[in-house]
CSV table of C-alpha atoms and ligand atoms in Angstrom, one decimal:
chain,number,residue,atom,x,y,z
A,1,MET,CA,-99.3,24.6,-18.8
A,2,ARG,CA,-98.8,21.1,-20.5
A,3,PRO,CA,-95.6,19.1,-19.3
A,4,ALA,CA,-92.8,19.0,-22.0
A,5,GLU,CA,-92.7,16.2,-24.5
A,6,ALA,CA,-90.4,13.4,-23.7
A,7,HIS,CA,-88.1,11.2,-25.7
A,8,THR,CA,-85.6,8.6,-24.8
A,9,ALA,CA,-81.9,9.0,-25.4
A,10,ARG,CA,-78.6,7.3,-24.2
A,11,LEU,CA,-77.1,10.0,-22.0
A,12,SER,CA,-73.9,10.3,-20.2
A,13,GLY,CA,-71.8,12.9,-18.4
A,14,TRP,CA,-68.5,14.1,-19.9
A,15,GLY,CA,-66.7,10.9,-19.2
A,16,ARG,CA,-69.1,8.9,-21.4
A,17,PHE,CA,-69.2,6.4,-18.4
A,18,PRO,CA,-71.7,5.2,-17.4
A,19,ARG,CA,-74.2,5.6,-20.3
A,20,LEU,CA,-77.8,5.4,-19.5
A,21,ASP,CA,-81.1,5.2,-21.3
A,22,CYS,CA,-83.0,8.2,-20.0
A,23,ARG,CA,-86.4,9.8,-20.6
A,24,VAL,CA,-85.5,13.4,-21.5
A,25,LEU,CA,-87.8,16.4,-21.0
A,26,SER,CA,-86.9,19.7,-22.5
A,27,PRO,CA,-89.0,22.4,-21.1
A,28,ASP,CA,-88.8,25.6,-23.1
A,29,GLY,CA,-88.9,27.8,-20.0
A,30,PRO,CA,-89.4,27.9,-16.2
A,31,ASP,CA,-93.2,27.4,-16.4
A,32,ALA,CA,-92.8,24.4,-18.5
A,33,ALA,CA,-90.0,23.2,-16.1
A,34,LEU,CA,-92.4,23.7,-13.2
A,35,ALA,CA,-95.1,21.7,-15.0
A,36,ALA,CA,-92.7,18.9,-15.5
A,37,ILE,CA,-91.6,18.9,-11.9
A,38,ALA,CA,-95.4,18.7,-10.9
A,39,HIS,CA,-96.0,15.8,-13.2
A,40,GLU,CA,-92.9,13.6,-12.8
A,41,PRO,CA,-92.5,11.2,-9.6
A,42,SER,CA,-88.8,11.3,-10.0
A,43,LEU,CA,-86.3,13.5,-12.0
A,44,ILE,CA,-83.1,15.4,-12.0
A,45,ALA,CA,-81.9,18.5,-13.7
A,46,PHE,CA,-79.4,18.3,-16.6
A,47,GLY,CA,-77.2,21.3,-17.4
A,48,ASN,CA,-74.8,20.7,-20.1
A,49,GLY,CA,-73.5,17.4,-19.0
A,50,ARG,CA,-70.0,18.5,-18.0
A,51,ALA,CA,-70.2,16.6,-14.7
A,52,TYR,CA,-68.1,13.6,-15.6
A,53,GLY,CA,-70.3,10.8,-14.2
A,54,ASP,CA,-73.9,10.2,-13.5
A,55,ALA,CA,-74.9,13.2,-11.4
A,56,ALA,CA,-77.3,14.6,-14.0
A,57,LEU,CA,-78.9,11.4,-15.2
A,58,ASN,CA,-82.3,9.9,-14.1
A,59,PRO,CA,-83.6,7.2,-16.3
A,60,GLU,CA,-87.1,8.0,-15.3
A,61,ALA,CA,-86.9,11.6,-16.2
A,62,THR,CA,-84.0,13.9,-17.0
A,63,LEU,CA,-84.9,17.6,-17.2
A,64,ALA,CA,-82.7,19.2,-19.9
A,65,MET,CA,-82.4,22.9,-18.8
A,66,ALA,CA,-80.8,24.2,-22.0
A,67,ALA,CA,-83.7,26.2,-23.2
A,68,CYS,CA,-84.4,27.7,-19.8
A,69,ALA,CA,-81.7,30.3,-20.6
A,70,GLY,CA,-81.3,34.0,-20.9
A,71,ILE,CA,-80.1,37.1,-19.2
A,72,GLU,CA,-82.9,38.8,-17.2
A,73,ALA,CA,-81.0,41.8,-15.7
A,74,PHE,CA,-77.5,43.3,-15.3
A,75,ASP,CA,-76.6,46.3,-13.2
A,76,PRO,CA,-73.3,47.8,-14.6
A,77,ALA,CA,-72.8,49.9,-11.3
A,78,THR,CA,-72.4,46.8,-9.3
A,79,GLY,CA,-71.9,43.9,-11.8
A,80,ARG,CA,-74.9,42.0,-10.4
A,81,LEU,CA,-76.2,39.7,-13.1
A,82,THR,CA,-79.5,37.9,-13.0
A,83,CYS,CA,-80.0,34.9,-15.4
A,84,ARG,CA,-81.9,31.8,-16.0
A,85,ALA,CA,-80.2,28.6,-14.7
A,86,GLY,CA,-79.7,27.0,-18.2
A,87,THR,CA,-77.6,30.0,-19.4
A,88,MET,CA,-74.2,28.9,-20.6
A,89,LEU,CA,-71.1,30.3,-19.1
A,90,ALA,CA,-69.6,30.6,-22.7
A,91,ASP,CA,-72.5,32.8,-23.7
A,92,LEU,CA,-71.8,35.1,-20.6
A,93,ILE,CA,-68.2,35.3,-21.4
A,94,ALA,CA,-68.9,36.3,-25.1
A,95,ALA,CA,-71.5,38.9,-24.0
A,96,PHE,CA,-69.6,40.3,-21.0
A,97,VAL,CA,-65.9,40.2,-21.5
A,98,PRO,CA,-66.0,42.9,-24.2
A,99,ARG,CA,-68.0,45.0,-21.7
A,100,GLY,CA,-65.3,44.5,-19.1
A,101,TRP,CA,-66.9,41.9,-16.8
A,102,PHE,CA,-65.8,38.3,-16.0
A,103,PRO,CA,-67.3,35.6,-13.8
A,104,PRO,CA,-66.1,35.6,-10.2
A,105,VAL,CA,-65.2,31.9,-10.4
A,106,THR,CA,-64.9,29.8,-13.5
A,107,PRO,CA,-64.3,26.1,-13.9
A,108,GLY,CA,-61.8,24.8,-16.5
A,109,THR,CA,-64.4,24.6,-19.2
A,110,ARG,CA,-66.9,27.3,-20.3
A,111,PHE,CA,-69.3,24.8,-21.5
A,112,VAL,CA,-71.2,24.7,-18.3
A,113,THR,CA,-74.6,26.2,-17.3
A,114,VAL,CA,-75.1,28.6,-14.4
A,115,GLY,CA,-77.4,26.0,-12.7
A,116,GLY,CA,-74.7,23.3,-13.0
A,117,MET,CA,-72.1,25.7,-11.5
A,118,ILE,CA,-74.2,26.3,-8.5
A,119,ALA,CA,-75.4,22.6,-8.1
A,120,ALA,CA,-71.6,21.5,-8.0
A,121,ASP,CA,-70.5,24.8,-6.3
A,122,VAL,CA,-67.6,24.9,-8.6
A,123,HIS,CA,-64.2,26.2,-7.9
A,124,GLY,CA,-61.6,27.8,-10.3
A,125,LYS,CA,-57.9,28.6,-10.4
A,126,ASN,CA,-58.7,31.4,-7.9
A,127,HIS,CA,-60.2,29.4,-5.0
A,128,HIS,CA,-57.6,30.7,-2.7
A,129,HIS,CA,-58.8,34.2,-3.4
A,130,ALA,CA,-62.5,34.0,-4.2
A,131,GLY,CA,-63.8,30.7,-2.8
A,132,THR,CA,-66.4,28.8,-4.7
A,133,PHE,CA,-69.0,30.1,-7.3
A,134,GLY,CA,-71.8,29.7,-4.5
A,135,ALA,CA,-69.9,32.3,-2.4
A,136,HIS,CA,-70.8,34.9,-5.2
A,137,VAL,CA,-74.5,33.9,-5.5
A,138,ALA,CA,-76.7,36.8,-4.1
A,139,TRP,CA,-79.8,34.5,-4.5
A,140,LEU,CA,-81.4,31.8,-6.5
A,141,ASP,CA,-85.0,30.7,-7.2
A,142,LEU,CA,-85.4,27.0,-6.5
A,143,ALA,CA,-88.3,24.9,-7.7
A,144,LEU,CA,-89.3,22.5,-5.0
A,145,ALA,CA,-90.9,19.1,-5.0
A,146,ASP,CA,-94.2,20.5,-3.6
A,147,GLY,CA,-94.4,22.9,-6.5
A,148,ARG,CA,-93.3,26.1,-4.7
A,149,VAL,CA,-90.6,28.4,-6.0
A,150,LEU,CA,-88.4,29.6,-3.1
A,151,ARG,CA,-86.0,32.3,-3.2
A,152,CYS,CA,-82.8,31.2,-1.3
A,153,ALA,CA,-79.8,33.2,-0.3
A,154,ALA,CA,-77.2,33.2,2.5
A,155,ASP,CA,-79.7,35.2,4.6
A,156,GLU,CA,-82.9,33.9,3.2
A,157,ASN,CA,-83.9,30.1,3.5
A,158,ALA,CA,-80.2,29.8,4.3
A,159,GLU,CA,-80.2,26.1,5.1
A,160,ILE,CA,-81.8,25.2,1.7
A,161,PHE,CA,-79.3,27.6,0.0
A,162,GLY,CA,-76.5,25.8,1.8
A,163,ALA,CA,-78.0,22.4,0.7
A,164,THR,CA,-78.5,23.6,-2.9
A,165,CYS,CA,-74.8,25.0,-3.5
A,166,GLY,CA,-73.0,21.8,-4.0
A,167,GLY,CA,-76.3,19.8,-3.7
A,168,MET,CA,-76.0,18.2,-7.2
A,169,GLY,CA,-79.6,19.1,-8.1
A,170,LEU,CA,-81.1,17.0,-5.2
A,171,THR,CA,-82.9,19.9,-3.4
A,172,GLY,CA,-84.8,20.9,-6.6
A,173,VAL,CA,-84.4,22.7,-9.9
A,174,ILE,CA,-82.7,26.0,-9.9
A,175,LEU,CA,-84.6,28.3,-12.2
A,176,ARG,CA,-82.7,31.5,-12.0
A,177,ALA,CA,-79.8,33.1,-10.1
A,178,ALA,CA,-78.2,36.5,-9.4
A,179,PHE,CA,-74.5,36.8,-8.9
A,180,THR,CA,-71.7,39.5,-9.1
A,181,MET,CA,-69.4,39.6,-12.1
A,182,ILE,CA,-65.9,41.2,-11.5
A,183,PRO,CA,-64.6,44.0,-13.5
A,184,ILE,CA,-61.6,43.5,-15.8
A,185,GLU,CA,-59.7,46.1,-17.9
A,186,THR,CA,-58.7,43.8,-20.8
A,187,ARG,CA,-59.4,40.2,-22.0
A,188,MET,CA,-55.7,39.4,-21.5
A,189,ILE,CA,-54.0,37.5,-18.6
A,190,ARG,CA,-50.5,38.3,-17.3
A,191,GLN,CA,-49.2,34.8,-16.9
A,192,GLU,CA,-46.1,33.7,-15.2
A,193,THR,CA,-44.8,30.0,-15.8
A,194,ARG,CA,-42.5,28.2,-13.5
A,195,ARG,CA,-41.0,24.7,-13.5
A,196,ALA,CA,-40.8,22.6,-10.4
A,197,PRO,CA,-38.7,19.6,-10.4
A,198,GLY,CA,-40.8,17.7,-7.9
A,199,LEU,CA,-43.8,17.6,-5.6
A,200,ALA,CA,-42.1,19.5,-2.6
A,201,ALA,CA,-40.8,22.1,-4.9
A,202,VAL,CA,-44.3,22.9,-6.5
A,203,MET,CA,-46.0,22.9,-3.2
A,204,ASP,CA,-43.3,25.5,-1.9
A,205,GLN,CA,-44.0,27.6,-4.9
A,206,PHE,CA,-47.8,27.5,-4.4
A,207,GLU,CA,-47.1,28.5,-0.7
A,208,ALA,CA,-44.9,31.3,-1.9
A,209,THR,CA,-47.3,32.8,-4.4
A,210,PRO,CA,-50.6,33.4,-2.5
A,211,ASP,CA,-50.9,36.9,-4.1
A,212,TRP,CA,-51.4,35.7,-7.6
A,213,PRO,CA,-55.2,35.5,-8.1
A,214,TYR,CA,-55.0,32.5,-10.3
A,215,SER,CA,-52.7,29.5,-9.9
A,216,VAL,CA,-52.8,25.9,-11.1
A,217,ALA,CA,-50.0,23.2,-11.9
A,218,TRP,CA,-49.9,20.6,-14.4
A,219,ILE,CA,-48.3,17.5,-12.8
A,220,ASP,CA,-46.5,14.8,-14.4
A,221,CYS,CA,-48.2,11.7,-12.8
A,222,LEU,CA,-45.8,9.1,-14.2
A,223,SER,CA,-42.5,10.4,-13.1
A,224,ARG,CA,-41.0,8.8,-10.0
A,225,GLY,CA,-38.2,9.0,-7.6
A,226,ALA,CA,-36.6,12.5,-7.1
A,227,ALA,CA,-38.9,13.7,-10.0
A,228,LEU,CA,-42.2,12.5,-8.3
A,229,GLY,CA,-44.7,15.3,-8.9
A,230,ARG,CA,-42.5,17.4,-11.2
A,231,SER,CA,-44.8,20.2,-12.5
A,232,VAL,CA,-45.3,23.2,-14.5
A,233,LEU,CA,-46.9,26.0,-12.4
A,234,SER,CA,-48.9,28.6,-14.1
A,235,LEU,CA,-49.8,31.9,-12.3
A,236,GLY,CA,-52.1,34.5,-13.6
A,237,ALA,CA,-53.7,37.9,-13.1
A,238,HIS,CA,-56.0,40.0,-15.2
A,239,ALA,CA,-53.9,42.3,-17.3
A,240,THR,CA,-54.5,45.9,-16.9
A,241,THR,CA,-54.7,48.3,-20.0
A,242,ALA,CA,-51.3,49.6,-19.1
A,243,GLU,CA,-50.0,46.0,-19.3
A,244,ALA,CA,-51.8,44.7,-22.3
A,245,PRO,CA,-51.5,45.7,-26.0
A,246,ALA,CA,-54.5,47.6,-27.4
A,247,ALA,CA,-55.4,44.9,-29.9
A,248,PRO,CA,-56.1,41.6,-28.7
A,249,PRO,CA,-54.4,38.8,-30.7
A,250,ALA,CA,-56.8,36.7,-33.1
A,251,ARG,CA,-58.1,33.8,-31.3
A,252,ALA,CA,-57.8,30.1,-32.7
A,253,ARG,CA,-61.0,28.4,-33.7
A,254,ALA,CA,-61.9,25.3,-31.7
A,255,ARG,CA,-61.1,22.0,-33.4
A,256,ARG,CA,-63.3,18.9,-32.9
A,257,MET,CA,-62.3,15.4,-32.1
A,258,ARG,CA,-64.3,13.5,-34.8
A,259,PHE,CA,-63.8,9.9,-33.8
A,260,ASP,CA,-62.9,7.8,-30.8
A,261,LEU,CA,-59.3,6.9,-30.6
A,262,PRO,CA,-58.8,3.2,-30.2
A,263,GLY,CA,-58.2,2.2,-26.5
A,264,PHE,CA,-54.5,1.2,-27.1
A,265,ALA,CA,-53.6,4.8,-28.3
A,266,LEU,CA,-53.5,6.0,-24.7
A,267,ASN,CA,-50.9,4.0,-22.9
A,268,ARG,CA,-48.1,4.5,-20.3
A,269,TRP,CA,-45.5,5.2,-23.2
A,270,SER,CA,-47.7,7.7,-25.1
A,271,VAL,CA,-48.6,9.4,-21.9
A,272,ARG,CA,-44.9,9.4,-20.7
A,273,ALA,CA,-43.7,10.8,-24.0
A,274,PHE,CA,-46.3,13.6,-23.8
A,275,ASN,CA,-45.5,14.4,-20.3
A,276,ALA,CA,-41.8,14.8,-20.9
A,277,LEU,CA,-42.6,16.9,-23.9
A,278,TYR,CA,-45.0,19.1,-21.9
A,279,TYR,CA,-42.6,19.5,-18.9
A,280,ARG,CA,-39.9,20.7,-21.2
A,281,ALA,CA,-42.3,23.0,-23.2
A,282,GLY,CA,-43.4,24.6,-20.1
A,283,ARG,CA,-40.6,27.3,-20.3
A,284,PRO,CA,-40.3,29.6,-17.3
A,285,GLY,CA,-41.1,33.2,-17.9
A,286,THR,CA,-43.8,35.8,-18.3
A,287,ALA,CA,-46.3,36.4,-21.1
A,288,LEU,CA,-49.5,38.0,-22.1
A,289,VAL,CA,-52.1,35.4,-23.0
A,290,ASP,CA,-55.7,35.6,-24.0
A,291,LEU,CA,-58.1,34.6,-21.2
A,292,GLU,CA,-59.6,31.7,-23.2
A,293,PRO,CA,-56.5,29.6,-23.5
A,294,PHE,CA,-55.5,30.5,-20.0
A,295,PHE,CA,-58.8,29.4,-18.4
A,296,TYR,CA,-60.1,26.9,-21.0
A,297,PRO,CA,-57.2,25.2,-22.7
A,298,LEU,CA,-59.3,22.0,-23.2
A,299,ASP,CA,-62.1,23.8,-24.9
A,300,ALA,CA,-59.9,24.3,-28.0
A,301,ILE,CA,-60.6,20.6,-28.8
A,302,LEU,CA,-64.3,19.9,-28.8
A,303,GLU,CA,-65.2,16.4,-27.6
A,304,TRP,CA,-61.7,15.7,-26.4
A,305,ASN,CA,-63.3,13.1,-24.2
A,306,ARG,CA,-63.2,10.8,-27.3
A,307,ILE,CA,-59.4,10.6,-27.0
A,308,TYR,CA,-60.1,8.1,-24.2
A,309,GLY,CA,-61.8,5.6,-26.7
A,310,ARG,CA,-65.2,4.0,-26.6
A,311,SER,CA,-65.0,2.8,-23.0
A,312,GLY,CA,-65.0,6.4,-21.8
A,313,LEU,CA,-63.1,8.0,-19.0
A,314,PHE,CA,-63.4,8.8,-15.3
A,315,GLN,CA,-61.8,11.8,-13.5
A,316,TYR,CA,-60.4,11.1,-10.1
A,317,GLN,CA,-60.3,14.4,-8.2
A,318,CYS,CA,-59.6,14.4,-4.4
A,319,VAL,CA,-58.8,17.2,-2.0
A,320,LEU,CA,-56.5,16.6,1.1
A,321,PRO,CA,-56.4,18.8,4.2
A,322,LEU,CA,-53.3,21.1,4.2
A,323,GLU,CA,-51.5,19.3,7.0
A,324,ALA,CA,-51.9,15.9,5.2
A,325,SER,CA,-51.2,17.1,1.7
A,326,ARG,CA,-47.5,16.6,1.4
A,327,ALA,CA,-47.4,13.0,2.7
A,328,GLY,CA,-50.8,12.1,1.1
A,329,LEU,CA,-50.1,13.4,-2.4
A,330,ALA,CA,-46.7,11.7,-2.4
A,331,THR,CA,-48.4,8.4,-1.5
A,332,LEU,CA,-51.2,8.9,-4.2
A,333,LEU,CA,-48.7,10.0,-6.9
A,334,ASP,CA,-46.3,7.1,-6.2
A,335,ARG,CA,-49.2,4.6,-6.4
A,336,ILE,CA,-50.5,6.2,-9.7
A,337,ALA,CA,-47.0,6.4,-11.2
A,338,ALA,CA,-46.4,2.6,-10.3
A,339,SER,CA,-49.6,1.7,-12.0
A,340,GLY,CA,-48.6,3.6,-15.2
A,341,ALA,CA,-52.1,4.4,-15.6
A,342,GLY,CA,-52.2,8.2,-15.2
A,343,SER,CA,-53.3,10.5,-17.9
A,344,PHE,CA,-51.7,13.6,-19.2
A,345,LEU,CA,-54.5,15.8,-17.8
A,346,SER,CA,-53.2,15.8,-14.3
A,347,VAL,CA,-53.7,19.0,-12.2
A,348,LEU,CA,-52.8,20.2,-8.8
A,349,LYS,CA,-54.3,23.2,-7.1
A,350,ARG,CA,-54.1,24.8,-3.8
A,351,PHE,CA,-57.5,25.6,-2.2
A,352,GLY,CA,-57.8,28.5,0.3
A,353,ASN,CA,-59.5,29.0,3.5
A,354,ALA,CA,-61.3,32.6,3.2
A,355,PRO,CA,-64.2,32.3,5.8
A,356,GLY,CA,-67.7,32.1,4.2
A,357,ARG,CA,-66.1,31.2,0.8
A,358,CYS,CA,-67.6,27.8,0.5
A,359,PRO,CA,-71.3,28.0,1.3
A,360,GLY,CA,-72.6,24.5,0.5
A,361,LEU,CA,-73.1,21.6,3.0
A,362,LEU,CA,-71.6,19.2,0.3
A,363,SER,CA,-69.2,21.7,-1.2
A,364,PHE,CA,-66.1,20.0,-2.2
A,365,PRO,CA,-63.2,22.4,-1.3
A,366,MET,CA,-61.5,22.4,2.0
A,367,GLU,CA,-58.2,24.2,2.7
A,368,GLY,CA,-55.5,22.0,1.2
A,369,TYR,CA,-54.5,20.6,-2.1
A,370,THR,CA,-56.7,19.1,-4.8
A,371,LEU,CA,-55.4,16.6,-7.4
A,372,ALA,CA,-57.4,15.8,-10.5
A,373,LEU,CA,-56.4,13.1,-13.0
A,374,ASP,CA,-58.4,11.4,-15.9
A,375,PHE,CA,-58.3,7.7,-16.4
A,376,ARG,CA,-59.6,5.4,-19.1
A,377,ALA,CA,-62.6,3.6,-17.7
A,378,THR,CA,-61.2,0.1,-17.6
A,379,GLU,CA,-61.5,-2.5,-14.8
A,380,ALA,CA,-57.9,-2.1,-13.9
A,381,ASN,CA,-58.2,1.7,-13.5
A,382,LEU,CA,-61.4,1.3,-11.5
A,383,ARG,CA,-59.6,-1.1,-9.1
A,384,LEU,CA,-56.8,1.5,-8.9
A,385,ALA,CA,-59.3,4.2,-8.0
A,386,THR,CA,-60.6,2.1,-5.1
A,387,GLU,CA,-57.0,1.9,-3.8
A,388,LEU,CA,-56.6,5.5,-4.1
A,389,ASP,CA,-59.9,6.0,-2.1
A,390,ALA,CA,-58.3,4.3,0.8
A,391,ILE,CA,-55.2,6.7,0.8
A,392,VAL,CA,-57.6,9.7,0.5
A,393,ALA,CA,-59.7,8.5,3.3
A,394,ASP,CA,-56.5,7.7,5.6
A,395,HIS,CA,-55.6,11.3,4.9
A,396,ALA,CA,-59.0,12.8,5.9
A,397,GLY,CA,-59.6,13.9,2.4
A,398,ARG,CA,-62.6,13.7,0.2
A,399,LEU,CA,-63.7,13.2,-3.6
A,400,TYR,CA,-65.6,15.6,-5.8
A,401,LEU,CA,-69.1,14.6,-6.7
A,402,ALA,CA,-69.0,16.4,-9.9
A,403,LYS,CA,-66.3,14.1,-11.1
A,404,ASP,CA,-67.6,11.0,-9.6
A,405,ALA,CA,-68.9,8.1,-11.5
A,406,ARG,CA,-67.7,5.2,-9.4
A,407,MET,CA,-67.0,5.9,-5.7
A,408,HIS,CA,-68.2,3.7,-2.8
A,409,PRO,CA,-70.9,5.3,-0.5
A,410,ASN,CA,-68.4,4.9,2.4
A,411,MET,CA,-66.4,7.8,0.7
A,412,LEU,CA,-69.3,10.3,1.6
A,413,ARG,CA,-68.4,10.0,5.2
A,414,CYS,CA,-65.7,12.5,4.5
A,415,TYR,CA,-68.2,15.2,4.0
A,416,PRO,CA,-69.0,16.7,7.4
A,417,GLY,CA,-72.2,18.3,6.3
A,418,LEU,CA,-73.7,15.1,5.0
A,419,GLU,CA,-76.2,14.5,7.8
A,420,ARG,CA,-77.3,18.2,7.7
A,421,PHE,CA,-77.7,17.9,3.9
A,422,ARG,CA,-79.8,14.8,4.3
A,423,ALA,CA,-81.9,16.4,7.0
A,424,VAL,CA,-82.7,19.5,4.8
A,425,ARG,CA,-83.4,17.5,1.7
A,426,HIS,CA,-85.7,15.2,3.6
A,427,ALA,CA,-87.6,18.1,5.0
A,428,ILE,CA,-88.2,19.7,1.6
A,429,ASP,CA,-88.5,16.5,-0.4
A,430,PRO,CA,-89.6,13.6,1.8
A,431,ALA,CA,-90.5,11.4,-1.1
A,432,GLY,CA,-87.1,12.0,-2.8
A,433,LYS,CA,-88.6,13.3,-6.0
A,434,PHE,CA,-85.3,14.8,-7.1
A,435,ALA,CA,-82.8,11.8,-7.7
A,436,SER,CA,-79.9,10.9,-9.9
A,437,ALA,CA,-78.2,7.7,-10.8
A,438,GLN,CA,-75.5,9.1,-8.7
A,439,SER,CA,-77.7,9.7,-5.6
A,440,ARG,CA,-79.1,6.3,-5.9
A,441,ARG,CA,-75.6,4.6,-6.2
A,442,LEU,CA,-74.4,6.7,-3.2
A,443,GLY,CA,-77.5,6.5,-1.1
A,444,LEU,CA,-77.3,10.2,-0.8
B,1,FAD,C1,-63.1,20.0,-19.0
B,1,FAD,C2,-63.7,20.2,-17.7
B,1,FAD,C3,-63.1,20.9,-16.7
B,1,FAD,C4,-63.7,21.2,-15.6
B,1,FAD,N1,-63.1,22.0,-14.6
B,1,FAD,C5,-63.7,22.1,-13.4
B,1,FAD,C6,-63.0,23.0,-12.5
B,1,FAD,O1,-62.0,23.6,-12.8
B,1,FAD,N2,-63.7,23.2,-11.3
B,1,FAD,C7,-64.9,22.6,-11.0
B,1,FAD,O2,-65.4,22.7,-9.9
B,1,FAD,N3,-65.6,21.9,-11.9
B,1,FAD,C8,-65.0,21.6,-13.2
B,1,FAD,N4,-65.6,20.8,-14.0
B,1,FAD,C9,-66.8,20.1,-13.6
B,1,FAD,C10,-68.1,21.1,-14.0
B,1,FAD,O3,-67.8,22.4,-13.8
B,1,FAD,C11,-69.3,20.6,-13.2
B,1,FAD,O4,-69.6,19.3,-13.2
B,1,FAD,C12,-70.6,21.4,-13.6
B,1,FAD,O5,-71.5,21.1,-12.7
B,1,FAD,C13,-71.1,21.0,-14.8
B,1,FAD,O6,-72.1,21.9,-15.3
B,1,FAD,P1,-73.3,21.5,-16.3
B,1,FAD,O7,-74.1,22.7,-16.5
B,1,FAD,O8,-72.7,20.8,-17.4
B,1,FAD,O9,-74.1,20.5,-15.3
B,1,FAD,P2,-74.4,19.0,-15.5
B,1,FAD,O10,-73.2,18.3,-15.7
B,1,FAD,O11,-75.5,18.8,-16.5
B,1,FAD,O12,-75.0,18.7,-14.1
B,1,FAD,C14,-74.2,18.7,-13.0
B,1,FAD,C15,-75.0,18.7,-11.6
B,1,FAD,O13,-75.7,19.9,-11.6
B,1,FAD,C16,-77.1,19.7,-11.4
B,1,FAD,N5,-77.9,20.8,-12.1
B,1,FAD,C17,-77.7,21.1,-13.5
B,1,FAD,N6,-78.5,22.2,-13.7
B,1,FAD,C18,-79.2,22.3,-12.6
B,1,FAD,C19,-80.3,23.1,-12.3
B,1,FAD,N7,-80.8,24.1,-13.1
B,1,FAD,N8,-80.8,23.1,-11.0
B,1,FAD,C20,-80.4,22.2,-10.2
B,1,FAD,N9,-79.4,21.4,-10.3
B,1,FAD,C21,-78.9,21.4,-11.6
B,1,FAD,C22,-77.2,18.3,-12.1
B,1,FAD,O14,-78.4,17.6,-11.5
B,1,FAD,C23,-76.0,17.6,-11.6
B,1,FAD,O15,-76.2,17.0,-10.4
B,1,FAD,C24,-64.9,20.6,-15.2
B,1,FAD,C25,-65.6,19.7,-16.1
B,1,FAD,C26,-65.0,19.5,-17.5
B,1,FAD,C27,-65.6,18.6,-18.4
C-alpha cells in the first residue's frame, strides 16, 4: 500500500488559534493509514478539528481521518456499535436516533469523530450519571508506532487502553472502536429550566437534582456582587412515547456565519447586554424540546467561531474538586467579571464520581464542578488566563487538554496519572512518533 499523497494546508483547531502550516495526509481507509504511520517519522491523527487548540496539529504530518469512516456492525439486541474512528457523531445520530438509539455520552457538538471522542475522553451533560465516553468503549483497535494493530479494552492491554482514552492521540491512531448505544423511545427531551440568582443557588440546585440524567447551567460571567454566578440551569431526560407527541416538530436548518466579525463587536457591553437578555429569557418551566437544540445549540450556527474575529478564540475549561468548588469558582468568576473579558458562552457543570466511569490516565473529569468560557485570543486575555491558572492550581483543579491552546506545562502537574501515562507511552513509542504541537508545547 502506497502512503497517502500529502499537501500543505494552514490548519487550526476550532478556536482558529494557533494556525499552523501542516503537511496533511488523507488516507482513504485503515490500510492507507497504516502505510502512512509506517512511513512518517512524526505524525498525529486529526478527527474533525473540534479540539480548540493545537492537539490535532503536527506540521510534519497530520493524518486526516475523515475518510476512515463507516459503521462496521450493530447489534440491536445490545446496542453494541462498531465503527471506524473517522465516523462522525452527526452521522451516527442521523442514522440511529430514528431507530431508537443514542450515544451514551455526547459533547456539546455533534461534529466530532469517534476517534476524537475517545482521544479526548469526552464528557457530556450526563457525566454524573454516565461518566466519560471511554467508560462505554468495549474495545478499540490502535495502530502503534511499530506497525502493530493492538486491540485494547478495560481488560485487554488495559494500560494502553487507559493511556489512549484521553491520551490526545499520543499513543497511536485509533482505527475502529466498539461502544454501546443507549435505547431511547423518542427524539424529544423533557426539559426543565430554572433560574438561579447567584453561584451558591445554582450549585445548590445541581446538588438537589442528581436524578436528572442531563444537567448544565449557562452562567453569566460578567455579573458581580450578589448576582455573581447567576445562571440558567437546564435539566433534561429522554422523553418517553407517553410524554412526547407522536409527530416530532420540524427542525430548523443550520445557518452559517459567513464572515469574521470585527474584533470590537465582542466587548464587555455587547456581552453584558446579551447576558442580561439571556438570563431574562431563561423562563423557568418545563417543555418538550428536540434533542438537537438541547444537546447541540451551537451547531445551529455553522462556523460560529468566526464571531470572535480573525484573531480567533481560546476556551478556558477547568474542573475543581468538589470540596474546593464553591470558594474556587467564586474567586475565578470574580476575577473574570472584574476583567470584563468573559464571553456569552459560559457553562457550568457538575461532574460525578461513579467508579470506573473515567478510564483514562489523562481523562479530564474529577468529581466537582467544571467551568468553561470562551475568550477572544488577545494578549490581555491570555494574561488573564495565566492568572486563572494560578487560582485553579491553588484549588487543586486542572485544565482540559481538548480545549487548551496556551497553558504552561506546569499545569500538567494537576493530572495524577501523568507519570504513568508517560511511562506507557514511552514503552510503546520510545521515539515519540506520535506528537502534536500541543504535546511539544507541554512536553507531554
Ligand atoms: C462547540 C464545541 C462543544 C464542545 N463540547 C464538549 C463537551 O461538552 N465535552 C467535551 O468533552 N468536549 C467538548 N468539546 C471538545 C470536543 O468534543 C473534543 O475536542 C473532541 O476531541 C473533538 O473531536 P474531533 O473528532 O474533532 O477531534 P480533533 O479535534 O481533530 O482531535 C482531538 C484530539 O483527538 C485526537 N484524535 C482524533 N482522531 C483520532 C484517532 N483516530 N486516533 C487517535 N487520536 C485521534 C487528535 O490527535 C487530538 O489530540 C467541544 C468542542 C466544541 C467545538
